[in-house]
Amino acid sequence: MIPLSLHSEAFSRTGNIAAEGFRKLLGRPALGLVQTVIREAMQNSLDAAADGTGPSVLLRVRQLSEVQTDVLRVNVLTALPAEGATAIALEEARSATDLRVFEICDFGTSGLSGPTGADAPADGPELLNFVNFMRNVGAGRDTQMGGGTYGYGKTSLYALSRCATIVVDSMTYCRGAPVRRLMACHLGSAFDADTAEGRRRFTGRHWWGIPDGRGGIDPLEGEAAADLAVSLGLPERDPENTGTTIMILDPQLDSDDALAAELIETVLWNFWPRMCGATDANRRLSLEIEIDGDAISVPSPEEYPPLDLFAAALNACRLDDDVMDIRSLRPAKHLGKLALRKGLRADRHPMALHEESLLPQQASHIALMRPFGLVVKYLAGEPYSDPRFEWAGVFVCSEEKEVEQAFADAEPPAHDDWSPEMLPTGHTKRYVNVALTRLDEIARTHANPLTKRGDTEARGPSLAATATIMGRMLGGASSQGPGRKRGSGGGNASKRLALSSPRFVRLELDDAGQRLAVFEADLVNDRSLPSLTVLAEPHLVMDGASADASDIPVAFSGRVAHLAIGDVLGDGEMLPVGTMSGTIICHVPMPTDAAVGLRLTLVAGENR
């Protein structure tokens, strides 16, 4: 095998960025280090996905064998930098008998393609994936609606390593031909050292590769790179299996049990939009996790509450089904779509029961995202007063170039927030400000709406107390969470006539101050009965059962105040639905300190 050579970057006469400055570019992300690494690396993988291909990612933690450690020392980290602290850290890593590594491997992506020299023109025929990742700092994104600026967050890869070192292996294409590339990198501190030309200042950035004959360094390429990668235990690749492996040396990770939960939660919490069953196959992210040779089962978002709620809300955005448009009035601009879903609080997955779980115990959040499918952050709102219920929302900003670019530019280097103060005064700043203000208002009031203009906050506790009674007394709601029931069949199952049980969703006040219980139910119509009608029958509930005549308060009328499906209004308790499908909404007046239930019955026209 061909051993790699060390190249330490010297400051040029016109200046460079020191390693310390490179490291500080990450800023102070709101997320933990492992979360930041996963978000950065996996977003790069998604941005690099081949057209029409859903990428797959392997997250692997393992201990190098004695032979693999020898290969690392003899053939990769062949020489140590002159800077003292760096040399000590690297020597400890390469001489360890129990060196562990954390690998992020993607497949079905373009890999680190393009030229290898940092001076390659950006307007050339190939994307500069290699130089943007391995050499340059802060290059602008070159993927439409991609994750953001390419390179700032990559400093987290070095930060996770106790010796600030990574080994990168990529199978890619350059000038139309397949090529394997391998290179190691270290991020240290600026230092002074003696050279053949005299004493010089160095940036603290180091690479191990093949000298390019011009005072620089290139990656090892071809069969030699493939042989070295296999000797290190990296995944085998060929021209039909392009992608990149990032091997982080001596990572700062938790114990294996805690690590499995952290990796699963981090990926699901941030990338569930690309992992849902409803996501197009050519965009869906596949994930495998392996720790010390053991494969860890990764649940789907729909099986990991409350992500099932978020998934239902995102699907509503995609289908434009029961969504709210978030708009700016001056200038008039569509900023994005918001969908909200609610339901009973489902039991959490066993992997999410630890104390430091990312998942809220009672969801009341809006997931903020741009169209590419990475959750930027979760906007916390007001939860339901009854802890048995929860709600979740999804806001997806508009794909219109000016609007999407405004939200992209409002993200810090870690892409974990929208900060309008980062934008210059003007329309783009207003877009982000208006959207965040409106979303915050919705998040604060969704669980306890004040529907009358001029209502004071004093009305809130009254509604909340009554909602608690409703939640305690009403039973039979789905434990699967929000939205429509999940069927066991695929998406191509034929329609059948079906009406779900009514769901209590909230309380409202009418213009006279009367409490109204709002119910929803889902109607799937096979169109076989053009004269089909739905009968709504309200009833009181006492201790989980329908009340008898002696229990009924005088104030209870047993009638509905509003019954509708889409734009069709009911006539009293009868709602003519014909061949329509959709969500039935029913408002029922209710007395103080009592729970109201609702029965819905399908009635054929001739039986009315």
Coordinates of C-alpha atoms in Angstrom, one line a residue:
M1 CA 0.0 0.0 0.0
I2 CA 1.1 3.5 -0.8
P3 CA 1.7 5.6 2.5
L4 CA 0.3 9.0 2.6
S5 CA 2.4 12.2 3.2
L6 CA 1.7 15.0 5.7
H7 CA 1.1 18.5 4.4
S8 CA 0.7 21.4 6.9
E9 CA -0.8 24.5 5.5
A10 CA 1.4 27.6 5.8
F11 CA 0.0 31.1 5.8
S12 CA 0.3 32.7 2.4
R13 CA 1.6 36.3 1.9
T14 CA -2.0 37.4 1.4
G15 CA -3.3 35.6 4.4
N16 CA -5.4 32.5 5.3
I17 CA -7.9 31.5 7.9
A18 CA -6.3 30.0 11.0
A19 CA -7.6 26.7 12.3
E20 CA -9.0 28.4 15.4
G21 CA -11.0 30.8 13.3
F22 CA -12.3 27.9 11.2
R23 CA -13.4 26.1 14.3
K24 CA -15.2 29.1 15.7
L25 CA -17.2 29.6 12.5
L26 CA -19.6 27.0 13.8
G27 CA -20.7 29.4 16.4
R28 CA -22.7 28.1 19.4
P29 CA -25.3 25.8 18.0
A30 CA -28.5 25.2 20.0
L31 CA -28.0 21.5 19.5
G32 CA -25.6 19.1 21.1
L33 CA -22.4 18.1 19.3
V34 CA -23.6 14.7 18.1
Q35 CA -26.8 16.3 16.8
T36 CA -24.9 19.0 15.0
V37 CA -22.6 16.4 13.4
I38 CA -25.5 14.2 12.3
R39 CA -27.4 17.2 10.9
E40 CA -24.4 18.5 9.0
A41 CA -23.2 15.2 7.5
M42 CA -26.6 13.8 6.6
Q43 CA -27.8 17.1 5.1
N44 CA -24.7 17.0 2.9
S45 CA -25.6 13.5 1.9
L46 CA -29.2 14.5 1.0
D47 CA -27.9 17.5 -1.0
A48 CA -25.5 15.1 -2.9
A49 CA -28.2 12.5 -3.6
A50 CA -28.2 11.4 -7.3
D51 CA -31.2 12.5 -9.3
G52 CA -34.1 10.2 -8.8
T53 CA -32.5 8.3 -6.1
G54 CA -33.3 8.1 -2.4
P55 CA -29.9 8.1 -0.6
S56 CA -29.1 5.5 2.1
V57 CA -26.9 6.3 5.1
L58 CA -25.1 3.9 7.5
L59 CA -24.1 5.2 10.9
R60 CA -21.5 2.9 12.4
V61 CA -19.5 2.8 15.6
R62 CA -16.7 0.3 15.9
Q63 CA -13.3 -0.4 17.4
L64 CA -10.4 -0.8 14.9
S65 CA -8.7 -4.1 14.9
E66 CA -5.0 -4.3 15.7
V67 CA -4.2 -4.7 12.0
Q68 CA -6.4 -1.7 11.1
T69 CA -4.8 0.5 13.7
D70 CA -1.4 -0.5 12.3
V71 CA -2.6 0.6 8.8
L72 CA -3.8 3.9 10.2
R73 CA -0.4 4.5 11.9
V74 CA 1.9 3.3 9.1
N75 CA -0.1 4.2 6.0
V76 CA -2.3 7.2 6.9
L77 CA -1.1 9.2 9.8
T78 CA 2.5 8.6 8.7
A79 CA 4.0 11.8 10.2
L80 CA 3.0 14.1 13.0
P81 CA 2.6 17.9 12.7
A82 CA 5.3 20.1 14.3
E83 CA 2.7 21.7 16.6
G84 CA 3.1 20.2 20.1
A85 CA -0.5 19.7 21.3
T86 CA -1.6 18.3 17.9
A87 CA 1.3 15.9 17.8
I88 CA 0.5 14.6 21.3
A89 CA -3.2 14.1 20.5
L90 CA -2.5 12.3 17.2
E91 CA 0.2 10.1 18.7
E92 CA -2.2 8.9 21.5
A93 CA -4.9 8.1 18.8
R94 CA -2.7 6.2 16.4
S95 CA -0.9 4.2 19.1
A96 CA -4.1 3.2 21.0
T97 CA -4.9 -0.5 21.3
D98 CA -8.7 0.2 21.6
L99 CA -9.2 3.1 19.1
R100 CA -12.9 3.6 18.3
V101 CA -14.3 5.3 15.3
F102 CA -17.6 6.8 14.3
E103 CA -18.4 6.4 10.6
I104 CA -21.0 8.3 8.5
C105 CA -21.4 6.4 5.2
D106 CA -23.7 7.5 2.4
F107 CA -24.6 5.6 -0.7
G108 CA -26.5 6.6 -3.9
T109 CA -24.9 10.1 -3.7
S110 CA -22.5 11.9 -6.0
G111 CA -19.6 11.6 -3.6
L112 CA -16.8 14.2 -3.4
S113 CA -16.7 14.9 -7.1
G114 CA -15.0 17.5 -9.3
P115 CA -11.4 18.8 -9.3
T116 CA -9.2 18.6 -6.2
G117 CA -7.5 22.0 -6.4
A118 CA -9.0 24.8 -4.4
D119 CA -8.2 27.2 -7.2
A120 CA -10.5 25.4 -9.6
P121 CA -13.0 27.9 -11.2
A122 CA -16.5 27.8 -9.9
D123 CA -18.0 28.2 -13.4
G124 CA -16.4 25.0 -14.7
P125 CA -18.3 22.0 -16.0
E126 CA -18.2 20.1 -12.7
L127 CA -19.5 20.8 -9.1
L128 CA -16.7 21.5 -6.6
N129 CA -17.8 19.0 -4.1
F130 CA -14.3 17.8 -3.2
V131 CA -12.7 21.2 -2.7
N132 CA -15.8 22.6 -0.9
F133 CA -15.7 19.9 1.7
M134 CA -12.0 19.1 2.0
R135 CA -10.4 22.4 1.4
N136 CA -12.6 25.5 1.2
V137 CA -14.5 27.2 4.1
G138 CA -18.0 28.6 3.8
A139 CA -18.6 28.1 0.1
G140 CA -22.1 29.0 -0.9
R141 CA -24.5 26.1 -1.5
D142 CA -24.6 24.8 -5.1
T143 CA -27.7 22.6 -4.6
Q144 CA -31.1 24.3 -5.3
M145 CA -33.0 24.4 -2.0
G146 CA -30.1 22.5 -0.3
G147 CA -29.2 22.5 3.3
G148 CA -27.4 25.8 3.3
T149 CA -23.8 27.1 3.2
Y150 CA -21.5 24.2 2.5
G151 CA -18.7 23.9 5.1
Y152 CA -19.3 25.9 8.2
G153 CA -21.0 23.0 10.1
K154 CA -18.3 20.5 9.0
T155 CA -16.1 21.9 11.8
S156 CA -18.4 19.9 14.1
L157 CA -16.9 16.7 12.6
Y158 CA -13.5 17.7 13.9
A159 CA -14.9 18.9 17.2
L160 CA -16.5 15.4 17.9
S161 CA -13.0 13.8 17.5
R162 CA -10.8 13.9 20.6
C163 CA -7.8 14.3 18.2
A164 CA -9.7 16.6 15.8
T165 CA -9.0 14.2 12.9
I166 CA -11.2 12.6 10.2
V167 CA -10.4 10.1 7.3
V168 CA -12.5 10.6 4.2
D169 CA -13.1 8.0 1.5
S170 CA -15.2 8.7 -1.6
M171 CA -16.2 6.9 -4.7
T172 CA -17.2 9.5 -7.3
Y173 CA -16.7 10.7 -10.8
C174 CA -14.4 13.3 -12.3
R175 CA -14.3 14.4 -15.9
G176 CA -16.8 11.6 -16.7
A177 CA -14.6 8.8 -15.3
P178 CA -15.0 6.9 -12.0
V179 CA -12.4 7.6 -9.3
R180 CA -11.8 6.5 -5.7
R181 CA -10.3 9.1 -3.4
L182 CA -9.0 8.9 0.2
M183 CA -7.5 11.7 2.4
A184 CA -7.1 12.4 6.1
C185 CA -7.5 15.9 7.7
H186 CA -6.7 17.4 11.1
L187 CA -7.8 20.7 12.6
G188 CA -5.3 22.0 15.2
S189 CA -4.0 25.4 16.1
A190 CA -1.8 28.0 14.4
F191 CA 1.9 27.6 15.1
D192 CA 5.4 28.6 14.1
A193 CA 8.0 26.1 12.8
D194 CA 11.4 25.9 11.1
T195 CA 11.3 25.0 7.4
A196 CA 14.0 24.7 4.6
E197 CA 13.1 28.3 3.7
G198 CA 13.3 29.6 7.3
R199 CA 10.9 29.9 10.1
R200 CA 7.3 30.2 9.0
R201 CA 3.7 30.6 10.4
F202 CA 1.3 27.7 9.8
T203 CA -2.5 27.8 10.0
G204 CA -3.0 24.6 12.0
R205 CA -4.8 22.8 9.1
H206 CA -3.2 19.5 8.1
W207 CA -3.9 16.9 5.3
W208 CA -2.4 13.5 4.6
G209 CA -2.4 12.6 0.9
I210 CA -0.1 12.5 -2.1
P211 CA 2.2 15.5 -2.9
D212 CA 0.9 17.3 -6.1
G213 CA 4.4 18.4 -7.2
R214 CA 3.5 22.1 -6.7
G215 CA 3.9 22.4 -3.0
G216 CA 0.4 21.1 -2.2
I217 CA -1.4 17.9 -1.5
D218 CA -3.9 15.8 -3.3
P219 CA -6.0 12.7 -2.2
L220 CA -4.7 9.2 -2.9
E221 CA -6.7 8.0 -5.9
G222 CA -7.6 4.8 -7.8
E223 CA -6.9 1.3 -6.8
A224 CA -4.4 2.4 -4.2
A225 CA -7.1 4.4 -2.5
A226 CA -9.5 1.4 -2.7
D227 CA -6.9 -0.9 -1.2
L228 CA -6.2 1.4 1.7
A229 CA -9.9 1.9 2.4
V230 CA -10.5 -1.8 2.6
S231 CA -7.5 -2.2 4.9
L232 CA -9.0 0.3 7.3
G233 CA -12.3 -1.6 7.3
L234 CA -14.3 1.0 5.3
P235 CA -17.3 -0.1 3.2
E236 CA -16.4 -1.5 -0.2
R237 CA -17.5 0.6 -3.2
D238 CA -17.5 0.4 -7.0
P239 CA -18.5 2.8 -9.8
E240 CA -22.1 1.7 -9.3
N241 CA -22.0 2.4 -5.6
T242 CA -20.9 6.0 -5.3
G243 CA -20.8 7.9 -2.1
T244 CA -18.6 9.0 0.8
T245 CA -17.5 7.7 4.2
I246 CA -16.4 10.1 6.9
M247 CA -14.5 8.2 9.7
I248 CA -14.2 10.3 12.9
L249 CA -11.3 9.1 15.0
D250 CA -11.7 8.7 18.8
P251 CA -15.2 10.2 18.9
Q252 CA -16.6 11.7 22.1
L253 CA -19.7 9.5 22.5
D254 CA -21.9 8.1 25.2
S255 CA -22.1 4.4 26.2
D256 CA -23.4 2.1 23.5
D257 CA -27.0 1.8 25.0
A258 CA -27.4 5.6 25.3
L259 CA -25.7 6.1 22.0
A260 CA -28.2 4.0 20.0
A261 CA -31.1 6.0 21.4
E262 CA -29.3 9.3 20.7
L263 CA -28.5 8.4 17.1
I264 CA -32.0 7.2 16.4
E265 CA -33.6 10.2 18.0
T266 CA -31.3 12.7 16.4
V267 CA -31.9 11.3 12.9
L268 CA -35.7 11.0 13.4
W269 CA -36.1 14.3 15.1
N270 CA -34.3 16.2 12.4
F271 CA -34.9 14.1 9.2
W272 CA -38.3 12.4 9.7
P273 CA -39.8 14.3 6.7
R274 CA -37.4 12.4 4.4
M275 CA -38.2 9.1 6.2
C276 CA -42.0 9.0 6.2
G277 CA -43.9 6.3 4.3
A278 CA -45.6 9.0 2.2
T279 CA -42.3 10.5 1.0
D280 CA -41.6 9.8 -2.6
A281 CA -39.2 6.8 -3.0
N282 CA -36.8 8.9 -5.1
R283 CA -36.4 11.3 -2.1
R284 CA -36.8 8.9 0.8
L285 CA -33.9 8.5 3.2
S286 CA -33.0 5.0 4.3
L287 CA -31.0 4.6 7.5
E288 CA -29.0 1.8 9.1
I289 CA -27.3 2.0 12.5
E290 CA -24.6 -0.4 13.6
I291 CA -22.8 -0.4 16.9
D292 CA -19.9 -2.8 17.5
G293 CA -21.3 -5.2 14.8
D294 CA -24.9 -5.1 16.1
A295 CA -27.5 -3.8 13.8
I296 CA -30.0 -1.4 15.6
S297 CA -33.6 -1.4 14.4
V298 CA -34.7 2.1 13.3
P299 CA -38.4 2.7 13.7
S300 CA -40.3 4.7 11.1
P301 CA -41.6 8.2 12.1
E302 CA -45.1 6.9 12.1
E303 CA -44.1 4.4 14.8
Y304 CA -42.3 7.0 16.9
P305 CA -44.9 9.3 18.6
P306 CA -45.3 12.2 18.5
L307 CA -43.6 12.1 15.1
D308 CA -46.8 10.4 13.8
L309 CA -48.6 13.7 14.4
F310 CA -45.9 15.7 12.6
A311 CA -46.0 13.2 9.7
A312 CA -49.7 13.7 9.4
A313 CA -49.3 17.4 9.4
L314 CA -46.6 17.3 6.7
N315 CA -48.7 15.1 4.5
A316 CA -51.5 17.6 4.8
C317 CA -49.1 20.3 3.6
R318 CA -48.0 18.2 0.7
L319 CA -51.6 17.4 -0.3
D320 CA -52.8 21.0 0.5
D321 CA -55.4 19.4 2.7
D322 CA -56.8 21.6 5.6
V323 CA -53.8 23.9 5.7
M324 CA -53.4 27.6 6.6
D325 CA -51.6 30.0 4.3
I326 CA -49.1 32.2 6.1
R327 CA -48.8 35.5 4.2
S328 CA -47.2 38.9 4.3
L329 CA -49.5 41.8 3.5
R330 CA -46.9 44.5 2.7
P331 CA -45.5 43.3 0.3
A332 CA -48.2 40.8 -0.5
K333 CA -46.4 37.5 -0.6
H334 CA -47.2 33.8 0.2
L335 CA -44.6 32.8 2.8
G336 CA -45.6 29.1 3.3
K337 CA -48.1 26.6 4.5
L338 CA -49.0 25.5 8.0
A339 CA -50.9 22.3 9.0
L340 CA -51.9 21.3 12.5
R341 CA -52.9 17.9 13.8
K342 CA -54.0 16.8 17.2
G343 CA -54.9 13.6 19.0
L344 CA -54.5 11.5 22.2
R345 CA -51.0 11.4 23.5
A346 CA -49.7 8.0 22.3
D347 CA -47.3 5.9 24.3
R348 CA -43.7 6.7 23.5
H349 CA -41.3 4.2 21.8
P350 CA -39.1 2.3 24.3
M351 CA -36.1 4.0 22.8
A352 CA -37.6 7.4 23.8
L353 CA -38.2 6.7 27.5
H354 CA -34.8 7.9 28.7
E355 CA -34.6 11.2 30.7
E356 CA -32.7 13.1 28.1
S357 CA -35.0 12.2 25.2
L358 CA -35.4 14.9 22.5
L359 CA -39.0 14.1 22.2
P360 CA -41.5 16.3 24.3
Q361 CA -43.6 14.4 26.8
Q362 CA -46.6 16.3 25.5
A363 CA -46.2 17.6 22.0
S364 CA -47.3 21.2 21.4
H365 CA -44.8 22.3 18.7
I366 CA -44.6 23.5 15.2
A367 CA -41.8 22.0 13.1
L368 CA -40.2 24.8 10.9
M369 CA -38.6 23.7 7.7
R370 CA -37.7 24.7 4.2
P371 CA -38.8 22.6 1.3
F372 CA -35.8 20.3 1.2
G373 CA -37.0 18.3 4.3
L374 CA -34.6 19.2 7.2
V375 CA -36.4 20.4 10.3
V376 CA -34.7 23.7 11.1
K377 CA -36.2 24.0 14.6
Y378 CA -39.3 23.3 16.7
L379 CA -41.4 26.2 17.8
A380 CA -42.8 25.3 21.2
G381 CA -46.4 26.4 21.9
E382 CA -49.0 26.0 24.6
P383 CA -50.0 22.4 25.4
Y384 CA -53.5 21.1 26.0
S385 CA -54.5 21.4 29.7
D386 CA -55.4 17.8 29.6
P387 CA -52.1 15.8 29.4
R388 CA -53.8 13.0 27.6
F389 CA -54.0 15.1 24.4
E390 CA -51.3 16.7 22.3
W391 CA -50.9 18.6 19.0
A392 CA -48.2 19.1 16.4
G393 CA -47.8 21.3 13.4
V394 CA -45.6 21.7 10.3
F395 CA -44.7 24.9 8.6
V396 CA -43.0 24.7 5.2
C397 CA -41.8 27.9 3.7
S398 CA -42.7 28.8 0.1
E399 CA -40.6 27.4 -2.7
E400 CA -40.7 30.8 -4.4
K401 CA -37.0 31.7 -4.9
E402 CA -37.1 35.1 -3.1
V403 CA -38.9 33.7 -0.1
E404 CA -37.0 30.4 0.2
Q405 CA -33.7 32.3 -0.1
A406 CA -34.8 34.7 2.7
F407 CA -35.3 31.8 5.1
A408 CA -32.1 30.1 4.0
D409 CA -30.1 33.3 4.6
A410 CA -31.7 33.7 8.1
E411 CA -30.1 30.4 9.2
P412 CA -26.9 30.5 11.3
P413 CA -24.0 28.2 10.3
A414 CA -25.5 25.2 12.2
H415 CA -28.8 25.7 10.3
D416 CA -30.7 25.3 13.6
D417 CA -32.7 28.5 13.7
W418 CA -34.3 31.3 11.7
S419 CA -32.8 34.6 12.9
P420 CA -34.2 37.6 11.0
E421 CA -31.7 39.9 12.6
M422 CA -29.1 38.3 10.3
L423 CA -30.9 39.8 7.3
P424 CA -30.6 43.4 6.0
T425 CA -33.6 45.6 6.4
G426 CA -36.0 45.1 3.5
H427 CA -38.6 42.6 2.2
T428 CA -36.6 39.5 3.0
K429 CA -36.2 40.4 6.7
R430 CA -39.9 41.2 6.8
Y431 CA -40.9 37.8 5.3
V432 CA -39.1 35.9 8.1
N433 CA -40.3 38.3 10.8
V434 CA -43.9 38.1 9.7
A435 CA -43.9 34.3 9.5
L436 CA -42.3 33.8 12.9
T437 CA -44.6 36.3 14.6
R438 CA -47.7 34.6 13.1
L439 CA -46.5 31.1 13.8
D440 CA -45.7 32.1 17.4
E441 CA -49.2 33.5 17.9
I442 CA -50.8 30.3 16.5
A443 CA -48.5 28.1 18.7
R444 CA -49.5 30.1 21.8
T445 CA -53.3 30.1 21.2
H446 CA -54.0 26.8 19.3
A447 CA -54.7 24.7 22.4
N448 CA -56.7 27.5 24.1
P449 CA -58.2 29.6 21.3
L450 CA -59.9 33.0 22.0
T451 CA -62.3 33.1 19.1
K452 CA -64.1 36.4 19.8
R453 CA -62.5 39.7 19.0
G454 CA -61.8 41.5 22.3
D455 CA -61.7 38.3 24.4
T456 CA -59.3 38.8 27.3
E457 CA -56.9 36.2 28.6
A458 CA -59.2 35.7 31.6
R459 CA -61.4 33.6 29.4
G460 CA -58.6 31.1 28.8
P461 CA -58.7 29.2 32.1
S462 CA -62.4 28.7 31.9
L463 CA -62.2 27.0 28.6
A464 CA -59.1 25.1 29.7
A465 CA -60.9 23.7 32.8
T466 CA -63.8 22.6 30.7
A467 CA -61.5 21.0 28.1
T468 CA -59.9 19.0 30.9
I469 CA -63.3 17.7 31.9
M470 CA -64.1 16.8 28.3
G471 CA -60.8 14.9 28.0
R472 CA -61.3 13.1 31.2
M473 CA -64.8 11.9 30.5
L474 CA -64.6 11.2 26.8
G475 CA -63.2 7.9 25.7
G476 CA -62.8 5.9 22.6
A477 CA -60.4 8.2 20.8
S478 CA -57.6 6.7 18.8
S479 CA -54.3 6.1 20.6
Q480 CA -52.5 6.5 17.3
G481 CA -52.5 10.2 17.6
P482 CA -53.7 12.8 15.1
G483 CA -55.5 12.8 11.8
R484 CA -56.9 9.8 10.0
K485 CA -56.6 6.2 11.1
R486 CA -53.6 4.4 9.6
G487 CA -54.8 1.5 7.5
S488 CA -53.0 -1.8 7.2
G489 CA -53.0 -1.8 3.4
G490 CA -51.0 0.2 0.9
G491 CA -51.8 3.5 -0.7
N492 CA -53.6 1.9 -3.6
A493 CA -56.4 0.3 -1.6
S494 CA -59.8 0.9 -3.0
K495 CA -62.2 3.3 -1.2
R496 CA -64.9 1.9 1.0
L497 CA -67.7 3.8 2.8
A498 CA -66.5 4.5 6.3
L499 CA -67.1 7.1 9.0
S500 CA -64.6 7.5 11.9
S501 CA -65.6 8.0 15.5
P502 CA -65.9 11.7 16.3
R503 CA -62.9 13.3 17.9
F504 CA -63.2 16.1 20.4
V505 CA -60.6 18.8 19.3
R506 CA -61.2 22.0 21.2
L507 CA -63.7 24.4 22.9
E508 CA -64.8 27.7 21.5
L509 CA -67.0 30.6 22.6
D510 CA -69.8 31.8 20.4
D511 CA -70.8 35.5 20.2
A512 CA -73.1 35.1 23.2
G513 CA -70.4 33.5 25.3
Q514 CA -71.9 30.0 25.0
R515 CA -69.3 27.1 25.2
L516 CA -69.2 25.0 22.1
A517 CA -67.5 21.6 21.9
V518 CA -65.9 21.1 18.5
F519 CA -65.8 17.6 17.1
E520 CA -64.3 16.3 13.9
A521 CA -64.8 13.0 12.0
D522 CA -63.4 11.6 8.8
L523 CA -65.7 10.4 6.0
V524 CA -64.4 8.1 3.3
N525 CA -67.1 7.8 0.6
D526 CA -67.3 5.1 -2.1
R527 CA -69.8 7.3 -3.9
S528 CA -72.4 4.4 -4.0
L529 CA -75.1 6.4 -2.3
P530 CA -75.8 9.8 -3.9
S531 CA -78.4 10.6 -1.3
L532 CA -76.2 9.7 1.7
T533 CA -76.8 11.8 4.9
V534 CA -75.0 11.9 8.3
L535 CA -77.1 12.2 11.4
A536 CA -75.5 14.0 14.4
E537 CA -76.8 13.1 17.9
P538 CA -75.2 15.0 20.8
H539 CA -75.4 13.5 24.3
L540 CA -74.1 14.2 27.8
V541 CA -71.4 12.0 29.3
M542 CA -71.1 11.3 33.0
D543 CA -68.1 9.3 34.3
G544 CA -67.4 7.9 30.8
A545 CA -71.0 6.8 30.1
S546 CA -74.0 8.4 28.5
A547 CA -76.2 10.2 31.0
D548 CA -79.8 9.1 31.6
A549 CA -82.8 11.5 31.7
S550 CA -82.5 12.3 35.4
D551 CA -78.9 13.5 35.0
I552 CA -79.5 15.9 32.1
P553 CA -79.1 19.6 33.0
V554 CA -81.8 21.9 31.8
A555 CA -79.2 24.0 29.9
F556 CA -78.5 21.0 27.6
S557 CA -80.6 21.1 24.4
G558 CA -79.2 18.0 22.7
R559 CA -78.9 19.9 19.4
V560 CA -76.0 21.0 17.3
A561 CA -75.0 24.6 16.6
H562 CA -73.1 23.9 13.4
L563 CA -72.6 20.9 11.2
A564 CA -70.6 21.0 8.0
I565 CA -68.4 19.1 5.5
G566 CA -66.4 21.5 3.3
D567 CA -68.8 24.2 2.1
V568 CA -71.9 22.1 2.7
L569 CA -73.9 23.1 5.9
G570 CA -76.2 20.7 7.7
D571 CA -79.9 21.3 8.3
G572 CA -80.1 20.9 12.1
E573 CA -78.8 17.4 13.0
M574 CA -78.8 16.2 9.3
L575 CA -75.9 16.8 7.0
P576 CA -76.5 15.8 3.3
V577 CA -73.1 14.5 2.1
G578 CA -74.0 12.7 -1.1
T579 CA -70.8 11.5 -2.7
M580 CA -68.5 13.8 -0.7
S581 CA -65.5 12.7 1.3
G582 CA -63.6 14.8 3.9
T583 CA -63.7 16.0 7.5
I584 CA -67.0 16.6 9.2
I585 CA -67.0 19.4 11.7
C586 CA -69.7 19.7 14.4
H587 CA -70.2 22.3 17.1
V588 CA -72.3 21.3 20.1
P589 CA -73.5 23.7 22.8
M590 CA -72.7 22.4 26.3
P591 CA -73.6 23.3 29.9
T592 CA -71.0 24.3 32.5
D593 CA -69.0 21.5 34.1
A594 CA -70.3 18.7 32.0
A595 CA -68.9 16.7 29.1
V596 CA -70.7 16.4 25.8
G597 CA -70.4 13.4 23.5
L598 CA -71.4 12.9 19.9
R599 CA -72.7 10.0 17.8
L600 CA -72.6 10.2 14.0
T601 CA -74.6 7.8 11.9
L602 CA -74.7 7.2 8.2
V603 CA -78.2 7.2 6.8
A604 CA -79.3 6.3 3.3
G605 CA -81.6 8.8 1.6
E606 CA -84.6 6.6 1.5
N607 CA -84.3 5.7 5.2
R608 CA -84.3 9.3 6.4

